[in-house]
Amino acid sequence: MEFTLRPFNPGDVKSLVKYGNNEKIARNMADRFPHPYLEENAVAFINHVMNENPVCIFAIDINGEAVGGIGLHPQADIMRKNAELGYWLGEPFWGKGIVTRAVVQMVEYGFQNLPIDRIFARPFGVNKASQKVLEKAGFVLEGKFERTFYKNGIYHDELVYAIRKG
C-alpha cells in the first residue's frame, strides 16, 4: 500500500481522531497519547508540531488522509547526538508493511537533517509487532529494562532498540 510522509496540517484533525481514538493503539503509547483521543487532543498536537523547525514529526498519509504519525524527538545535553523515534498507525492499515517502510524513511531523514549519530526507540516488551518493525528496519536490541513502564495500573518491560549512522 502506498503512503507518503508529510507535515501535519489543521485539516488532519478529523482523521487523527478517527484513527487515533483506539485503545489498541493507546495501550502501547506514552500517556501523552490519550484514550479516548478527542478533537481537542488532535488540535493541540497539530498546533504543537506545526511550530517545529526543522519538521521532525510527520503524518503517514494514505490517499490524502493522515492515518498515523511518525517522528523523531532530538535529545538534549549529553544525549544531544541521539533522537528518539516514535510512531503509530491506524488499525485498518496494520500488517501491510507501512510502518517498517516509514521507519526506514525517517531514519534516512534523521541522519541527513539532524546532527545525530543514533536513533533509538523504546517499545513495550509486550508489543511484538513494534519489535518486528524495528528489527526489519535494521534496529538492534540494545537493552531490556524490567518493569519500567507503568501504564493503566500495570508495569511493563521497556526495550531499547537503536540504529547508528553509517
Short mmCIF file of C-alpha atoms in Angstrom, two decimals:
data_model
loop_
_atom_site.label_atom_id
_atom_site.label_comp_id
_atom_site.label_asym_id
_atom_site.label_seq_id
_atom_site.Cartn_x
_atom_site.Cartn_y
_atom_site.Cartn_z
CA MET A 1 0.00 0.00 0.00
CA GLU A 2 1.37 3.38 -0.99
CA PHE A 3 1.82 6.18 1.55
CA THR A 4 3.68 9.44 1.93
CA LEU A 5 5.19 11.21 4.92
CA ARG A 6 4.22 14.87 5.12
CA PRO A 7 3.87 17.60 7.75
CA PHE A 8 0.62 17.65 9.71
CA ASN A 9 -1.86 20.45 8.99
CA PRO A 10 -5.11 21.68 10.59
CA GLY A 11 -7.12 19.64 8.08
CA ASP A 12 -5.87 16.45 9.75
CA VAL A 13 -7.90 16.85 12.96
CA LYS A 14 -10.80 14.60 11.93
CA SER A 15 -8.60 11.80 10.61
CA LEU A 16 -6.39 11.90 13.72
CA VAL A 17 -9.45 11.40 15.88
CA LYS A 18 -10.85 8.75 13.50
CA TYR A 19 -7.70 6.60 13.61
CA GLY A 20 -6.07 7.68 16.90
CA ASN A 21 -9.08 7.09 19.11
CA ASN A 22 -8.32 3.40 19.54
CA GLU A 23 -7.45 1.65 22.78
CA LYS A 24 -5.30 -0.88 20.90
CA ILE A 25 -3.03 2.00 19.82
CA ALA A 26 -3.07 3.92 23.11
CA ARG A 27 -2.09 0.88 25.22
CA ASN A 28 1.38 0.84 23.62
CA MET A 29 1.92 4.61 23.69
CA ALA A 30 3.05 7.09 26.34
CA ASP A 31 0.22 8.57 28.39
CA ARG A 32 0.53 11.84 26.46
CA PHE A 33 -1.26 9.94 23.66
CA PRO A 34 -4.59 9.68 25.49
CA HIS A 35 -7.53 7.36 25.19
CA PRO A 36 -10.08 8.45 24.32
CA TYR A 37 -8.32 10.58 21.71
CA LEU A 38 -10.54 13.62 21.20
CA GLU A 39 -10.68 16.52 18.78
CA GLU A 40 -9.08 18.80 21.39
CA ASN A 41 -6.10 16.38 21.61
CA ALA A 42 -5.68 16.44 17.84
CA VAL A 43 -5.86 20.26 17.69
CA ALA A 44 -3.28 20.64 20.48
CA PHE A 45 -0.96 18.11 18.83
CA ILE A 46 -1.18 19.76 15.39
CA ASN A 47 -0.61 23.22 16.88
CA HIS A 48 2.49 21.89 18.63
CA VAL A 49 4.06 20.13 15.64
CA MET A 50 3.34 22.93 13.17
CA ASN A 51 5.86 25.09 15.07
CA GLU A 52 8.76 22.66 14.65
CA ASN A 53 11.82 23.74 12.70
CA PRO A 54 13.04 21.52 11.24
CA VAL A 55 9.91 19.39 10.98
CA CYS A 56 10.53 16.15 12.88
CA ILE A 57 7.00 14.73 13.23
CA PHE A 58 5.12 13.68 10.10
CA ALA A 59 1.71 12.35 9.14
CA ILE A 60 1.56 8.97 7.49
CA ASP A 61 -0.71 9.88 4.60
CA ILE A 62 -2.74 7.42 2.55
CA ASN A 63 -4.97 8.86 -0.17
CA GLY A 64 -4.82 12.35 1.34
CA GLU A 65 -5.75 11.22 4.84
CA ALA A 66 -3.48 11.25 7.92
CA VAL A 67 -3.80 7.64 9.14
CA GLY A 68 -0.90 7.70 11.59
CA GLY A 69 2.17 9.58 12.67
CA ILE A 70 5.92 9.10 12.92
CA GLY A 71 8.52 11.37 14.41
CA LEU A 72 11.97 11.92 15.76
CA HIS A 73 12.50 13.63 19.09
CA PRO A 74 16.02 15.07 19.28
CA GLN A 75 17.55 14.75 22.73
CA ALA A 76 19.48 17.37 24.70
CA ASP A 77 22.59 17.74 26.83
CA ILE A 78 24.79 14.62 26.83
CA MET A 79 22.19 12.80 24.70
CA ARG A 80 22.27 15.53 22.00
CA LYS A 81 23.63 13.18 19.32
CA ASN A 82 20.54 10.97 19.74
CA ALA A 83 16.90 11.16 18.70
CA GLU A 84 14.02 9.01 19.91
CA LEU A 85 11.73 7.53 17.28
CA GLY A 86 8.02 7.17 17.87
CA TYR A 87 5.17 6.10 15.61
CA TRP A 88 1.62 4.83 15.40
CA LEU A 89 -0.70 3.72 12.61
CA GLY A 90 -4.46 3.37 12.34
CA GLU A 91 -5.61 -0.22 12.85
CA PRO A 92 -7.13 -0.68 9.34
CA PHE A 93 -3.60 -0.33 7.93
CA TRP A 94 -1.78 -2.78 10.21
CA GLY A 95 0.10 -5.71 8.70
CA LYS A 96 0.81 -4.06 5.34
CA GLY A 97 4.48 -3.14 5.91
CA ILE A 98 3.71 0.58 6.06
CA VAL A 99 5.35 1.32 9.40
CA THR A 100 8.55 -0.54 8.55
CA ARG A 101 8.93 1.48 5.34
CA ALA A 102 8.06 4.70 7.19
CA VAL A 103 10.70 3.94 9.84
CA VAL A 104 13.34 3.41 7.13
CA GLN A 105 12.40 6.78 5.59
CA MET A 106 12.56 8.53 8.98
CA VAL A 107 15.99 7.06 9.76
CA GLU A 108 17.28 8.39 6.44
CA TYR A 109 15.64 11.77 7.05
CA GLY A 110 17.02 12.00 10.59
CA PHE A 111 20.60 11.19 9.68
CA GLN A 112 20.51 13.63 6.74
CA ASN A 113 18.81 16.53 8.52
CA LEU A 114 19.66 16.35 12.21
CA PRO A 115 23.06 16.48 13.95
CA ILE A 116 22.65 12.95 15.35
CA ASP A 117 24.54 9.65 15.20
CA ARG A 118 21.95 7.35 16.83
CA ILE A 119 18.19 6.88 16.63
CA PHE A 120 16.53 4.80 19.32
CA ALA A 121 13.05 3.52 20.07
CA ARG A 122 11.59 2.16 23.31
CA PRO A 123 8.73 -0.26 22.63
CA PHE A 124 6.82 -2.04 25.36
CA GLY A 125 8.06 -5.58 25.94
CA VAL A 126 4.60 -6.92 25.05
CA ASN A 127 4.50 -5.03 21.73
CA LYS A 128 5.86 -7.78 19.46
CA ALA A 129 4.64 -6.05 16.29
CA SER A 130 6.67 -2.92 17.03
CA GLN A 131 9.73 -5.02 17.84
CA LYS A 132 9.43 -6.76 14.46
CA VAL A 133 9.08 -3.39 12.69
CA LEU A 134 12.28 -2.10 14.26
CA GLU A 135 14.23 -5.29 13.55
CA LYS A 136 13.11 -5.29 9.89
CA ALA A 137 14.21 -1.65 9.63
CA GLY A 138 17.73 -2.52 10.83
CA PHE A 139 17.47 -1.59 14.51
CA VAL A 140 19.34 -3.70 17.07
CA LEU A 141 18.11 -4.54 20.57
CA GLU A 142 20.47 -2.76 22.95
CA GLY A 143 18.80 -3.49 26.23
CA LYS A 144 15.83 -4.62 28.26
CA PHE A 145 14.67 -2.97 31.45
CA GLU A 146 12.16 -4.90 33.51
CA ARG A 147 9.01 -3.25 34.80
CA THR A 148 9.96 0.35 33.98
CA PHE A 149 6.84 1.49 32.09
CA TYR A 150 3.69 1.95 34.19
CA LYS A 151 0.56 2.04 32.05
CA ASN A 152 -3.05 1.58 33.13
CA GLY A 153 -2.04 0.21 36.53
CA ILE A 154 0.37 -2.40 35.11
CA TYR A 155 4.16 -2.48 34.95
CA HIS A 156 5.69 -3.32 31.56
CA ASP A 157 9.18 -4.09 30.35
CA GLU A 158 10.95 -1.43 28.29
CA LEU A 159 13.08 -2.49 25.35
CA VAL A 160 15.66 -0.18 23.78
CA TYR A 161 16.34 -0.61 20.07
CA ALA A 162 18.76 1.60 18.16
CA ILE A 163 20.36 2.18 14.80
CA ARG A 164 23.55 4.15 14.25
CA LYS A 165 24.63 6.40 11.42
CA GLY A 166 26.93 4.72 8.94
#
